[in-house]
Tab-separated table of C-alpha atoms and ligand atoms in Angstrom:
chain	number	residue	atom	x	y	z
X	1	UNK	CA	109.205	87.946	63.979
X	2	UNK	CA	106.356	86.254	61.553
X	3	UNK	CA	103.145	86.048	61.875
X	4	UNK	CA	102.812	83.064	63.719
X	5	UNK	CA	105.326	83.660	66.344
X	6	UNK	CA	104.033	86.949	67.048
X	7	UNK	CA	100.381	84.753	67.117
X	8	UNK	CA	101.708	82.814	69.569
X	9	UNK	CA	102.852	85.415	72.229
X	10	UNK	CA	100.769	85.260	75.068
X	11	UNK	CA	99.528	89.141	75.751
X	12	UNK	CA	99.105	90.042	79.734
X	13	UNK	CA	97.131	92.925	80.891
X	14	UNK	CA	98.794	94.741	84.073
X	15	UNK	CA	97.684	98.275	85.943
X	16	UNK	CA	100.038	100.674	84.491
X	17	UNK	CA	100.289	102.832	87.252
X	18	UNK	CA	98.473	102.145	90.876
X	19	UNK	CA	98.386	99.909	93.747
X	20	UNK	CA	98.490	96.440	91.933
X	21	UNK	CA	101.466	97.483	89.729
X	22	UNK	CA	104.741	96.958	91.182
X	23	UNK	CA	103.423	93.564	92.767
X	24	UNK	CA	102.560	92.253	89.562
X	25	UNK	CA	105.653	93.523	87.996
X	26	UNK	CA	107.316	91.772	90.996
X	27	UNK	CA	105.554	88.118	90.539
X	28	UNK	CA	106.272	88.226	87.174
X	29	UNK	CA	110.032	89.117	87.802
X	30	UNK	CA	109.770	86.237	90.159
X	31	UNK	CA	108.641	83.816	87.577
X	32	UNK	CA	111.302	84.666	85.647
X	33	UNK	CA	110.127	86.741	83.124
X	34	UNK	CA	113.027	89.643	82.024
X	35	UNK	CA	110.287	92.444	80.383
X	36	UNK	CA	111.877	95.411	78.343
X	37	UNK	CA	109.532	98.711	78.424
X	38	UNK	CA	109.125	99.608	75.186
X	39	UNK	CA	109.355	103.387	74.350
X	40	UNK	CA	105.557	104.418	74.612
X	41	UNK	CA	105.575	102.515	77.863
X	42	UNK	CA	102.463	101.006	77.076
X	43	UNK	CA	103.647	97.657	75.957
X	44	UNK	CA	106.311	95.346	77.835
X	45	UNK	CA	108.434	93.377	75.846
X	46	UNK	CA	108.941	89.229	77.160
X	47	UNK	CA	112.470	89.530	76.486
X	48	UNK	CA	113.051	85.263	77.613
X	49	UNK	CA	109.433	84.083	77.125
X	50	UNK	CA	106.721	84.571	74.610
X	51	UNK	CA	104.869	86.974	76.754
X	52	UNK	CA	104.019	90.546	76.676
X	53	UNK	CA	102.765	93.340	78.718
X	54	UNK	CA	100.169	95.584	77.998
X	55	UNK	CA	100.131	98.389	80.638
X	56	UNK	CA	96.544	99.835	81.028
X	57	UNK	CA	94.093	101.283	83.589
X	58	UNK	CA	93.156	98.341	86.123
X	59	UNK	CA	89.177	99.138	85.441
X	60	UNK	CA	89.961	98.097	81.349
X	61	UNK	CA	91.329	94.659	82.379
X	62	UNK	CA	88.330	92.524	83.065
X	63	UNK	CA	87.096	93.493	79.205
X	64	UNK	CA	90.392	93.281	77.447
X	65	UNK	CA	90.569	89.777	78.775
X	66	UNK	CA	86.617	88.677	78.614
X	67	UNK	CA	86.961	90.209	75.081
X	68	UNK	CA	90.325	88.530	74.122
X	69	UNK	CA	91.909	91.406	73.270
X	70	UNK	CA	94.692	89.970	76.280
X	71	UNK	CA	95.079	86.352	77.181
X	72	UNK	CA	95.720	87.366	80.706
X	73	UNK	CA	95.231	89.820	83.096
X	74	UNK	CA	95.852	90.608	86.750
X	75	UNK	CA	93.307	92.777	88.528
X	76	UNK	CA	91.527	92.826	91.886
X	77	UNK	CA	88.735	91.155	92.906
X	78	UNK	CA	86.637	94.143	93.252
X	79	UNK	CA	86.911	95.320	89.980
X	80	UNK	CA	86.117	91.958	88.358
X	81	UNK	CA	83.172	91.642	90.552
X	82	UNK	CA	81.869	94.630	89.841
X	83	UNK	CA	81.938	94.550	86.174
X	84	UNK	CA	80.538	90.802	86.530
X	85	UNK	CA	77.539	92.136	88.489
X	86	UNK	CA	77.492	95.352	85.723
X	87	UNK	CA	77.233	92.891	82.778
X	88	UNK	CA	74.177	90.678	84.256
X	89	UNK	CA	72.570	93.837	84.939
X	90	UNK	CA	73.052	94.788	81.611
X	91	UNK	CA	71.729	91.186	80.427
X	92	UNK	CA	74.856	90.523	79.412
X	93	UNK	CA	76.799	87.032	80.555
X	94	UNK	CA	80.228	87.146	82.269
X	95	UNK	CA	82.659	84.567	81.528
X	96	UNK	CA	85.604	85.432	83.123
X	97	UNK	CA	87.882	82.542	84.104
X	98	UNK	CA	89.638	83.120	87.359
X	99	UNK	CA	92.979	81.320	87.137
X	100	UNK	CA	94.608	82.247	90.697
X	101	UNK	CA	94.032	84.235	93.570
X	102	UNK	CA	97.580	86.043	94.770
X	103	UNK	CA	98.639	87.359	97.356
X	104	UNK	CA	98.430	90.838	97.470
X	105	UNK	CA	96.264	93.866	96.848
X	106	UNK	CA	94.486	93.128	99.488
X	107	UNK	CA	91.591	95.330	100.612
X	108	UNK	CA	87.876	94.868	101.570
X	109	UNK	CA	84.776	96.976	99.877
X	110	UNK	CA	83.374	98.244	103.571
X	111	UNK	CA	80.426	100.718	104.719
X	112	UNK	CA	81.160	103.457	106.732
X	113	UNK	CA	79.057	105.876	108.535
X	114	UNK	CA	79.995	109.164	109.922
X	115	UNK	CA	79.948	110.473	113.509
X	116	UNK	CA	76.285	110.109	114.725
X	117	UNK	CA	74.932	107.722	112.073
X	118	UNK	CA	73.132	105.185	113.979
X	119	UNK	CA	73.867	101.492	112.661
X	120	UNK	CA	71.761	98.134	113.653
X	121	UNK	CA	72.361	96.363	110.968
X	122	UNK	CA	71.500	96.322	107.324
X	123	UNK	CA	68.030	97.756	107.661
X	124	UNK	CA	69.815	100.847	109.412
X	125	UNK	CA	70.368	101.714	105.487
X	126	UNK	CA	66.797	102.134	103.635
X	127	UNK	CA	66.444	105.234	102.196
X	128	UNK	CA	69.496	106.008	103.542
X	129	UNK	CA	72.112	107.997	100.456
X	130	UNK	CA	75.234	105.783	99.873
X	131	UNK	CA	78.222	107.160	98.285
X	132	UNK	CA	80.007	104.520	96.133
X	133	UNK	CA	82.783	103.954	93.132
X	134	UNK	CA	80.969	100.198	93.201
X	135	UNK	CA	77.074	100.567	92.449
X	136	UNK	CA	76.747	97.025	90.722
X	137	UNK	CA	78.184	94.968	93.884
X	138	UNK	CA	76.902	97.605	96.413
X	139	UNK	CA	73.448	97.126	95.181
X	140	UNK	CA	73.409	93.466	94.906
X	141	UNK	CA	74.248	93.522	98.573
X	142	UNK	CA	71.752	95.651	99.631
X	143	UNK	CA	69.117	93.605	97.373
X	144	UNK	CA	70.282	90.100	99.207
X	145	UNK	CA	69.386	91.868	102.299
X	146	UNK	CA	65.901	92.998	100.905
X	147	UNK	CA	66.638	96.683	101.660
X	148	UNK	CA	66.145	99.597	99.473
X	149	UNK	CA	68.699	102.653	99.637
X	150	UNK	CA	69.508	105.199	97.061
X	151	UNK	CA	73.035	104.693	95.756
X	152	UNK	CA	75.230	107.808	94.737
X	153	UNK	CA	78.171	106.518	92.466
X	154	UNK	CA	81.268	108.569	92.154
X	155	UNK	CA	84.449	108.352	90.315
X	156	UNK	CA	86.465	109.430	93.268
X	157	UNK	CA	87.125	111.280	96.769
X	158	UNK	CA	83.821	109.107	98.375
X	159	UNK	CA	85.192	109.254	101.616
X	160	UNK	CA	84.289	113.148	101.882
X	161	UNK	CA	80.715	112.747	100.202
X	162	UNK	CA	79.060	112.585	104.325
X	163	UNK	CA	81.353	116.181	104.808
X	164	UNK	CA	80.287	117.672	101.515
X	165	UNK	CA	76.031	116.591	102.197
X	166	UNK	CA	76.497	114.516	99.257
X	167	UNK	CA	75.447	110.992	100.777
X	168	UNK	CA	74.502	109.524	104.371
X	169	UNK	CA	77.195	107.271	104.298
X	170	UNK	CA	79.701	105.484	102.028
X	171	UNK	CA	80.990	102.078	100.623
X	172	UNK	CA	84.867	102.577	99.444
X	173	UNK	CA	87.848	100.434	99.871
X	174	UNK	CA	89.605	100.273	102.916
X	175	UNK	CA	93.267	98.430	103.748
X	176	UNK	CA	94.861	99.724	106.539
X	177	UNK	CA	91.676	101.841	107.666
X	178	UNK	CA	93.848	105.186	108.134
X	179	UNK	CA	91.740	106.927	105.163
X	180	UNK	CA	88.218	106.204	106.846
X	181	UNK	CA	89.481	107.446	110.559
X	182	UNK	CA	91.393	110.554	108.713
X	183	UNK	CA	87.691	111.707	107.537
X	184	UNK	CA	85.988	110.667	111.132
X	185	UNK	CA	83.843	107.628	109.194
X	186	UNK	CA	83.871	103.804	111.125
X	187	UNK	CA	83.510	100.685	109.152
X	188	UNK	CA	80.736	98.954	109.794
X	189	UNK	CA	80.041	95.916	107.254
X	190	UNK	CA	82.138	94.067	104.860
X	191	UNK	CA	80.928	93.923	101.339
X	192	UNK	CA	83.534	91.874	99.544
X	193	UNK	CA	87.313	90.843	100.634
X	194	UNK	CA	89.154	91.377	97.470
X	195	UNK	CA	93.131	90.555	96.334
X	196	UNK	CA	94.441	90.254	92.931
X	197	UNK	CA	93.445	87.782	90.547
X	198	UNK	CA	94.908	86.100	87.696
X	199	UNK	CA	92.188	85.987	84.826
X	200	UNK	CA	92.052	84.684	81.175
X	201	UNK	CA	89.878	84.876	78.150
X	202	UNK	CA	87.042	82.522	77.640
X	203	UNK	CA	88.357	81.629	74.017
X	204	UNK	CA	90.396	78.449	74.063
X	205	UNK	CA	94.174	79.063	73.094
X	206	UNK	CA	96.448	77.793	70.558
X	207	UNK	CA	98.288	74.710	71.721
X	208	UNK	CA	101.875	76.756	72.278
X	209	UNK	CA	100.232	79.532	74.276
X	210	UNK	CA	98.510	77.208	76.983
X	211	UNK	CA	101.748	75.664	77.075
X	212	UNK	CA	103.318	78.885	78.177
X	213	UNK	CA	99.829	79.244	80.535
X	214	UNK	CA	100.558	76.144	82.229
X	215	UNK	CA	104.322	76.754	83.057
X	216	UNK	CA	103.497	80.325	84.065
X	217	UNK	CA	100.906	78.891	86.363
X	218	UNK	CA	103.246	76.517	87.876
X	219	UNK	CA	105.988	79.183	88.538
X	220	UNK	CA	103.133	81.169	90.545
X	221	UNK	CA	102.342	78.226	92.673
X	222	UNK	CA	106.058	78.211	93.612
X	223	UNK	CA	106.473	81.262	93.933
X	224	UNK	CA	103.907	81.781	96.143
X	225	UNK	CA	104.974	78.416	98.223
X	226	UNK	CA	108.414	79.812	98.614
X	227	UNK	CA	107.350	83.190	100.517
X	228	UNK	CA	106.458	81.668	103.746
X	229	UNK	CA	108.557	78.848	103.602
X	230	UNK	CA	111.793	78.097	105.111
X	231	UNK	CA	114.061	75.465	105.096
X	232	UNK	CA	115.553	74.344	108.543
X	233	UNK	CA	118.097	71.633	109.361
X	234	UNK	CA	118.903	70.734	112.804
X	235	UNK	CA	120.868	67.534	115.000
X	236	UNK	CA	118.876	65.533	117.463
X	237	UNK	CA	118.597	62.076	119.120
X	238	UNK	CA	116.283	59.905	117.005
X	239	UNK	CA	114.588	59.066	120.117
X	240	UNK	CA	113.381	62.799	119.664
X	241	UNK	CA	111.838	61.864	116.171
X	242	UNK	CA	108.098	62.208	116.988
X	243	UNK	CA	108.585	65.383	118.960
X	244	UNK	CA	110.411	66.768	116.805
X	245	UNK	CA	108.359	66.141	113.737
X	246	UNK	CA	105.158	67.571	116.082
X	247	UNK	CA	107.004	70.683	116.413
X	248	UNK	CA	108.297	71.513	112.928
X	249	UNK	CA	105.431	73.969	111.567
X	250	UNK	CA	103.779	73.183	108.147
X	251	UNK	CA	106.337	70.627	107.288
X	252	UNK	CA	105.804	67.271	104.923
X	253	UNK	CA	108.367	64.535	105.596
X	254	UNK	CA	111.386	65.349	106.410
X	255	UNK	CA	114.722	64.108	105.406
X	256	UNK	CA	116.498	61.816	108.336
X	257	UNK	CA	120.267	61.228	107.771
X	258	UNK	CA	122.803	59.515	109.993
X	259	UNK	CA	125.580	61.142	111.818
X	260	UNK	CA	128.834	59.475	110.878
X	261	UNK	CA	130.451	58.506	114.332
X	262	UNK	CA	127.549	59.764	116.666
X	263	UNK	CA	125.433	56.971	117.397
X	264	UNK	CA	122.580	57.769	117.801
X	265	UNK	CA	122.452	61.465	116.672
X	266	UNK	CA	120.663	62.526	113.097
X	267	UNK	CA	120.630	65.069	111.134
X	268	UNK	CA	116.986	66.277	110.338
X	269	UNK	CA	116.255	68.798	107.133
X	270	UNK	CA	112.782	69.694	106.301
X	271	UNK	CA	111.017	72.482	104.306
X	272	UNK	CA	108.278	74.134	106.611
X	273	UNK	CA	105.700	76.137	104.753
X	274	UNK	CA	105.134	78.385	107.531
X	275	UNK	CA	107.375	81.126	109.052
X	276	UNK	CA	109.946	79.260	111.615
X	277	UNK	CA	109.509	81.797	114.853
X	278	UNK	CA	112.439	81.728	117.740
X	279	UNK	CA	109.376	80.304	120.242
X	280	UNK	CA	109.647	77.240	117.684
X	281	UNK	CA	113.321	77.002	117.562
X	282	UNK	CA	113.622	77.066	121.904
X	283	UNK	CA	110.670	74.006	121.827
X	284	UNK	CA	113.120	71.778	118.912
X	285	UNK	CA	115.997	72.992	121.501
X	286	UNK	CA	113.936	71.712	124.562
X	287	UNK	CA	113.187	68.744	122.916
X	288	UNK	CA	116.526	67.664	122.102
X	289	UNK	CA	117.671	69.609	118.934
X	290	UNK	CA	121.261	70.769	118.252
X	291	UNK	CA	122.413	72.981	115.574
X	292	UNK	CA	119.956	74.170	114.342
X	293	UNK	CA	119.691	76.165	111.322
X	294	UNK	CA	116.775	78.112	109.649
X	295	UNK	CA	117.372	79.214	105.468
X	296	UNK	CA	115.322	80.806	102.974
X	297	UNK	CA	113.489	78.782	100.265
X	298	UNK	CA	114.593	80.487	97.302
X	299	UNK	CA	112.700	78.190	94.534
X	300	UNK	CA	110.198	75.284	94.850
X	301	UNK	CA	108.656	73.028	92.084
X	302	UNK	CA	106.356	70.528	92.990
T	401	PRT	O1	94.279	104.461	87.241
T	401	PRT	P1	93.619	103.170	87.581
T	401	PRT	O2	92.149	103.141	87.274
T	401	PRT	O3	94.365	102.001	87.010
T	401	PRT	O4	93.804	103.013	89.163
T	401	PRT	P2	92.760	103.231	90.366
T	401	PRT	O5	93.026	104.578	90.946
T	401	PRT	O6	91.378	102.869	89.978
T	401	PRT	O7	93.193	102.073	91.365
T	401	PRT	P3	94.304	102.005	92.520
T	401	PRT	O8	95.664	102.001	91.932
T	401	PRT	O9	94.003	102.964	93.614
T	401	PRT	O10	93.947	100.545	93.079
T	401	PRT	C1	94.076	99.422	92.259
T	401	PRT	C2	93.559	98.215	93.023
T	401	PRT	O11	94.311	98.040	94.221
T	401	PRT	C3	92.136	98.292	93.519
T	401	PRT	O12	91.182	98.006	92.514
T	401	PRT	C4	92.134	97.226	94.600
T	401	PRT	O13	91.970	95.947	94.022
T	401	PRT	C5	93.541	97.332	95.176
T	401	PRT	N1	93.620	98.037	96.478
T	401	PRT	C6	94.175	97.519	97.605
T	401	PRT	C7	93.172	99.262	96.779
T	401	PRT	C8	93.467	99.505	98.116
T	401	PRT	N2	94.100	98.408	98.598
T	401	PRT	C9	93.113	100.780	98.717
T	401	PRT	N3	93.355	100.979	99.899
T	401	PRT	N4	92.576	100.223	96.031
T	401	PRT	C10	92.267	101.397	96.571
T	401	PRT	N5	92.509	101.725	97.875
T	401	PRT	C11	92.137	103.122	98.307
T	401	PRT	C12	90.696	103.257	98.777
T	401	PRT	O14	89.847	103.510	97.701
T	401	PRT	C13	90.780	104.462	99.735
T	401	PRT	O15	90.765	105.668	99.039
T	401	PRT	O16	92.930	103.545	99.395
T	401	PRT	C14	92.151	104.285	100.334
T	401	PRT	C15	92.022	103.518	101.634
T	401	PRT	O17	93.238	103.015	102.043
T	401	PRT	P4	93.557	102.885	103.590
T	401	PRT	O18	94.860	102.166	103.672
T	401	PRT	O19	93.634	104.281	104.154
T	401	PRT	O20	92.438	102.088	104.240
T	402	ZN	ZN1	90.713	102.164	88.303
């Protein structure tokens, strides 16, 4: 490889090992891209496109990428927002460029207060000690809401901070909600809704990479297209038409062909880009249809 090809790979930041790394090893894999692991494991070789992993901690993504050290990168929300509200604090000026939002590490920054903490609302909190891994986005919260509280960052374990005296209450991530009711703490506010983000550098690219930008860009709008959809062909009078057309969920136009030797029967395929549910298949039955058949939407390309 010379210079300029290896100039022209595009470099990708991804969590090496945590809750946004298989899923981003997965859309990738899904747009096509056949990565070998090189032997330190920290680098991911594009083995069919110019493009290259670098594996690294998800908190080092946002200034790998605003630095353009990577092209790419794919962390969540919450950690790009809080190193966006860290670098105006700092009087410095973020210019990440947020590329897509995808469709999974999805979790919400949330208060939560422990048995007997009485909450009415924001001003519940002056004075009150918050336990936090995000002081930046916490704060900026509390100052939108005019109140003053004292915010205790930690690295880690926040959730036990109320147990340990450590803080009043606490402002961690929560998906499912099974951590906050294993240590007795209810949520009470949203902060932020966060899910992974694709990001790139501020610095204009070479003409070849933003090629490679653009086609990866258009692979992750089809793949993310194809994971609801379904494609569904059925029979039905064409007197049935309208009805039928009412009933088929999230679907464009669809194709209408002629049965050979049925009067007045078609055949009706359309792509619906939402989940086709039984309850949806009895109405098209009710309404007329015949054979009907429901398939997965493997790829889509607009
Ligand atoms: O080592 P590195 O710094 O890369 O990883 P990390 O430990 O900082 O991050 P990791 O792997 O825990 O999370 C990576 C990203 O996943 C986060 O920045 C979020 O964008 C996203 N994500 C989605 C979550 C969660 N869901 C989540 N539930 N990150 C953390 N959690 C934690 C939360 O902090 C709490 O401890 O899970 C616990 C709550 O989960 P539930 O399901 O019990 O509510
Ligand atoms: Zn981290």
């Amino acid at each position: 490889m010379n210079a300029t090809e290896k100039a022209e790979r595009l470099k990708l930041a991804v969590q090496k090992s945590g809750r946004l790394t298989d899923n981003s090893l997965e859309l990738l894999k899904n747009c096509g891209l056949k990565l070998s692991r090189g032997r330190d494991q920290l680098m991911g070789f594009g083995e069919n496109m110019p493009l290259d992993v670098l594996f690294v901690r998800d908190d080092d993504i946002p200034d790998l990428v605003q630095e353009d050290v990577c092209d790419l990168g794919l962390v969540g929300r919450n950690v790009l927002e809080e190193k966006r509200l860290e670098m105006i604090a700092k009087g410095h000026k973020p210019s990440f460029t947020e590329l897509r939002t995808l469709e999974y590490g999805r979790c919400r920054l949330a208060l939560a207060i422990p048995d007997g903490f009485n909450y009415e609302g924001a001003r519940s909190l002056a004075g009150k000690r918050i336990a936090t891994s995000y002081p930046f986005t916490l704060e900026n919260w509390l100052r939108e809401r005019g109140v003053s509280a004292d915010i205790v960052t930690l690295s880690g374990a926040v959730e036990i901070a109320p147990r340990l005296g450590r803080a009043d209450l606490i402002c961690d991530l929560v998906s499912t909600g099974s951590t906050l009711q294993a240590n007795h703490l209810r949520e009470v506010e949203t902060i932020l809704e966060s899910q992974a983000l694709l990001i790139r550098t501020p610095v204009e690219l070479p003409e070849g990479k933003q090629e490679w930008v653009d086609r990866l860009l258009m692979r992750i709008d089809g793949v993310q297209q194809v994971r609801e959809s379904k494609y569904i062909m059925l029979h039905a009078p064409r007197s049935a038409l309208p009805e039928i057309r009412r009933l088929l969920p999230g679907s464009e136009s669809p194709t209408i062909i002629p049965l050979e030797g049925s009067g007045d029967r078609v055949a009706i395929h359309a792509v619906c880009r939402e989940n086709v549910f039984w309850e949806t298949l009895e109405s098209l039955k009710k309404a007329g249809a015949s054979a009907l058949l429901v398939l997965p939407v493997e790829k889509m390309l607009a």
